[in-house]
Amino acid sequence: MDEFASIRHWTADRQSAEWQRSRGVVLGIGDDAALVDGNFSIADIKGPYEWVMAMDTMVEGVHFVDATMEEEDIGYKALAVNISDIAAMGGIPLHALVSVSVPKSFGPERMRRLYDGLYACAERYGVAVVGGDTTSSPQHLVVAVTVTGAVEAGKALRRSGAKPGDAVFLAGQPIGMSAAGLHGLFAQQESRSASGVELPAALVQAHQRPEPGVRAGRMLLRRGTCHSLNDVSDGLASEAWEIAEASGLALILHEYKLPRSGSMASYASRAAVDPLEWMLYGGEDFALLGTIAASDAEAAQAAFHAEGLPFYIIGETEAGDPGVRLIEAETERVVPLAKRGFNHFR
Amino acid sequence: MDEFASIRHWTADRQSAEWQRSRGVVLGIGDDAALVDGNFSIADIKGPYEWVMAMDTMVEGVHFVDATMEEEDIGYKALAVNISDIAAMGGIPLHALVSVSVPKSFGPERMRRLYDGLYACAERYGVAVVGGDTTSSPQHLVVAVTVTGAVEAGKALRRSGAKPGDAVFLAGQPIGMSAAGLHGLFAQQESRSASGVELPAALVQAHQRPEPGVRAGRMLLRRGTCHSLNDVSDGLASEAWEIAEASGLALILHEYKLPRSGSMASYASRAAVDPLEWMLYGGEDFALLGTIAASDAEAAQAAFHAEGLPFYIIGETEAGDPGVRLIEAETERVVPLAKRGFNHFR
């Protein structure tokens, strides 16, 4: 690995300095640190802005194993989950720093593929990769990514802004698909000899190549009626709890309103799993969960649909002790939802 | 670990929101991402500035093992090495994001100590910790840190700006002390029964708690005569090569001018190691290596000394093919220095 130990080796000529300048980059990878213009104007933002910064890490054996992710997927997703954090503030992602700790077994070809995936994601979302490092690792692969972006000053969509009487919405793919895909990938591995397990590509895609909701976040911020926002990285129940606690109120979700993917439900039935478990506790969906003024909820939905973006109104907020309750579809019983989040390999 | 899995748990109440606002922080840890004022004024900088961004990772078994670093040291150093990258651009460190991947064996007490060290460093250098994450790790501890800072627009000290005829200098502690400390820590471990190895505290300190040269970087930037700068993270020879290649010239170093710590030299003699090996290839010293207009070199040295800061003029640059040559002290022979850098546990 020695000759490939520098991040420069893996990132050279992937993005032109000229293109990076359009993201404010004065100096990219290759010195002790990167430089970004403190006054550069962001086409999409009029007036003053704030910087948005997020950092998330993916660890082999915790977030992925050989059976669940190809190298390209690892690189892609490590960046995508960070872009999702910027999207969940209503921001525009701009820059990334990438640190990869690589076991000896990994080899240059697999490293190249990891960076191929990372740059595919960077290109798709317009993110300039400006720094980071590579180190060796005694055992497992670790990919840590920092993404910075920008948002209109004072306008970021926090999790703490929900108001009683808001509508609760989900913007993005139906929930539970990533967890179903993960389940299926493990099942495929176990029955490798049998051609057996039928696993819809959409579920695998949801797990390996999540789509951060940058456009959705920007639309929500511009409406001015979105009061709180989170991405569903740790599962719907857990993220709803985050909003409830940060905002000091209760979220009431209606089971029958939750977006349910047909391929997920059909795979769950074959796998003898309750699909609701994946939908509530599955995690890594990266849809956006938020609350919006009830008076604007249907108009917002129409605006999303006009742009070809999914938008589901799934409940409402209520004043009261922080909590999350689900109204069951069949019984109409109201059940409290546990706070527990997603745990990849329980 | 589950209840301690959130970075919020380890970072709550460590820094006040009010103090963080003095670093431009609008929103710290606790949401999907942090927010920093895009227009905040930095007392030290008049006029427009650029953002400086660096990311470096420390991996157990690669950068440290139980015998070489306490938990507090790991946290401290993981942040310090990133601050050093900002210093090496002449910048002011402002914000940090921290990602820790923790093996089950680590436990809450050791995590607390790691963050104690991290925040001790943050406090010392005025850095606001604004984000990051914690994940579990199947085997070894990994600490990835991103630091952002600011620097006067167009003034950052790059490695590519050296000019022929510059003086080459080192600002900071004598080189080779960290490598000597590391050697000594291993030797102590091997002869644990014997009270044997005498290891000067300064060498241990140099390895475990490096001092990034923020003040030195700022002084160099303000002089306006410093043409190139690097921190000596990978060893003097390797960093000199970086400047030589980036600037397209040769660096000539005089062995007799290299700062040599007495405790390092005396420990090297007892350990039967050539001290020059540690000084040239030892790494992790985090002194600043740079070039400065020859006409200002002595005045700069006097200014550093007046501030109680070390400054050594160790050579000069020459037009010609990129390279690094050492003039040996005894023989006055000119020998080319290899490009190889530091490898922690060869």
mmCIF file of N, CA, C and O in Angstrom, chain B residues 4 27 31 43 49 58 69-70 89 116 134 197 225 235 258 274 279 285 289 291 299 315 324 327:
data_model
loop_
_atom_site.group_PDB
_atom_site.id
_atom_site.type_symbol
_atom_site.label_atom_id
_atom_site.label_comp_id
_atom_site.label_asym_id
_atom_site.label_seq_id
_atom_site.Cartn_x
_atom_site.Cartn_y
_atom_site.Cartn_z
ATOM 1 N N PHE B 4 -24.648 5.056 25.477
ATOM 2 C CA PHE B 4 -23.586 6.044 25.310
ATOM 3 C C PHE B 4 -23.205 6.232 23.844
ATOM 4 O O PHE B 4 -22.180 6.796 23.534
ATOM 5 N N LEU B 27 -25.227 26.829 15.757
ATOM 6 C CA LEU B 27 -25.833 25.615 16.311
ATOM 7 C C LEU B 27 -24.751 24.545 16.417
ATOM 8 O O LEU B 27 -24.112 24.211 15.428
ATOM 9 N N ASP B 31 -28.067 18.281 16.303
ATOM 10 C CA ASP B 31 -29.014 18.173 15.190
ATOM 11 C C ASP B 31 -28.328 17.355 14.093
ATOM 12 O O ASP B 31 -27.297 16.741 14.340
ATOM 13 N N ALA B 43 -11.693 38.307 15.080
ATOM 14 C CA ALA B 43 -10.976 39.453 15.639
ATOM 15 C C ALA B 43 -9.603 39.634 14.993
ATOM 16 O O ALA B 43 -9.179 40.745 14.680
ATOM 17 N N TYR B 49 -11.721 36.640 4.366
ATOM 18 C CA TYR B 49 -10.929 35.469 4.725
ATOM 19 C C TYR B 49 -11.353 34.238 3.927
ATOM 20 O O TYR B 49 -12.374 34.245 3.245
ATOM 21 N N MET B 58 -6.536 8.941 13.453
ATOM 22 C CA MET B 58 -5.616 8.122 14.219
ATOM 23 C C MET B 58 -6.237 6.753 14.476
ATOM 24 O O MET B 58 -7.376 6.651 14.927
ATOM 25 N N MET B 69 0.113 5.341 24.335
ATOM 26 C CA MET B 69 -0.780 6.483 24.550
ATOM 27 C C MET B 69 -1.870 6.138 25.562
ATOM 28 O O MET B 69 -2.546 5.124 25.434
ATOM 29 N N GLU B 70 -2.080 7.024 26.530
ATOM 30 C CA GLU B 70 -3.260 6.970 27.390
ATOM 31 C C GLU B 70 -4.471 7.477 26.593
ATOM 32 O O GLU B 70 -4.313 8.182 25.606
ATOM 33 N N MET B 89 -0.916 26.272 7.453
ATOM 34 C CA MET B 89 -1.397 27.173 6.392
ATOM 35 C C MET B 89 -1.358 28.624 6.873
ATOM 36 O O MET B 89 -1.746 29.531 6.131
ATOM 37 N N ASP B 116 -12.077 13.830 27.510
ATOM 38 C CA ASP B 116 -11.383 14.775 28.397
ATOM 39 C C ASP B 116 -10.143 15.338 27.694
ATOM 40 O O ASP B 116 -9.902 16.550 27.695
ATOM 41 N N THR B 134 -20.382 8.873 17.006
ATOM 42 C CA THR B 134 -19.708 7.719 17.583
ATOM 43 C C THR B 134 -20.358 6.483 16.988
ATOM 44 O O THR B 134 -21.563 6.425 16.810
ATOM 45 N N VAL B 197 14.777 1.395 31.796
ATOM 46 C CA VAL B 197 14.961 2.447 30.799
ATOM 47 C C VAL B 197 14.683 3.841 31.361
ATOM 48 O O VAL B 197 13.592 4.115 31.835
ATOM 49 N N THR B 225 6.883 37.446 4.406
ATOM 50 C CA THR B 225 8.101 37.010 3.713
ATOM 51 C C THR B 225 8.246 35.493 3.716
ATOM 52 O O THR B 225 9.203 34.963 3.144
ATOM 53 N N GLY B 235 7.977 13.592 9.141
ATOM 54 C CA GLY B 235 9.432 13.580 9.194
ATOM 55 C C GLY B 235 10.025 14.703 8.349
ATOM 56 O O GLY B 235 9.470 15.095 7.327
ATOM 57 N N LEU B 258 20.768 21.681 12.295
ATOM 58 C CA LEU B 258 19.481 21.077 12.700
ATOM 59 C C LEU B 258 19.364 21.108 14.226
ATOM 60 O O LEU B 258 20.293 20.721 14.930
ATOM 61 N N ASP B 274 21.157 5.965 15.884
ATOM 62 C CA ASP B 274 21.689 7.199 15.319
ATOM 63 C C ASP B 274 20.620 8.290 15.446
ATOM 64 O O ASP B 274 19.555 8.187 14.822
ATOM 65 N N MET B 279 15.800 12.353 13.622
ATOM 66 C CA MET B 279 15.620 13.762 13.254
ATOM 67 C C MET B 279 15.150 13.918 11.813
ATOM 68 O O MET B 279 14.359 14.802 11.499
ATOM 69 N N ASP B 285 6.638 15.305 14.708
ATOM 70 C CA ASP B 285 7.178 16.364 15.542
ATOM 71 C C ASP B 285 6.265 17.576 15.575
ATOM 72 O O ASP B 285 6.190 18.278 16.564
ATOM 73 N N LEU B 289 8.047 23.505 9.138
ATOM 74 C CA LEU B 289 9.189 23.611 8.227
ATOM 75 C C LEU B 289 8.783 24.540 7.099
ATOM 76 O O LEU B 289 7.706 24.361 6.519
ATOM 77 N N THR B 291 10.122 27.986 4.176
ATOM 78 C CA THR B 291 11.165 28.810 3.576
ATOM 79 C C THR B 291 10.736 30.272 3.661
ATOM 80 O O THR B 291 9.554 30.593 3.610
ATOM 81 N N ALA B 299 15.870 38.496 11.009
ATOM 82 C CA ALA B 299 14.897 39.343 11.696
ATOM 83 C C ALA B 299 13.726 38.487 12.190
ATOM 84 O O ALA B 299 13.206 38.698 13.296
ATOM 85 N N GLY B 315 19.001 25.872 6.530
ATOM 86 C CA GLY B 315 19.499 25.641 5.179
ATOM 87 C C GLY B 315 19.021 26.689 4.211
ATOM 88 O O GLY B 315 18.599 27.780 4.611
ATOM 89 N N VAL B 324 16.183 17.007 -2.086
ATOM 90 C CA VAL B 324 16.607 17.458 -0.761
ATOM 91 C C VAL B 324 17.998 16.893 -0.502
ATOM 92 O O VAL B 324 18.224 15.688 -0.659
ATOM 93 N N ILE B 327 24.042 18.468 3.941
ATOM 94 C CA ILE B 327 25.492 18.624 4.072
ATOM 95 C C ILE B 327 25.880 18.065 5.434
ATOM 96 O O ILE B 327 25.467 18.593 6.472
#
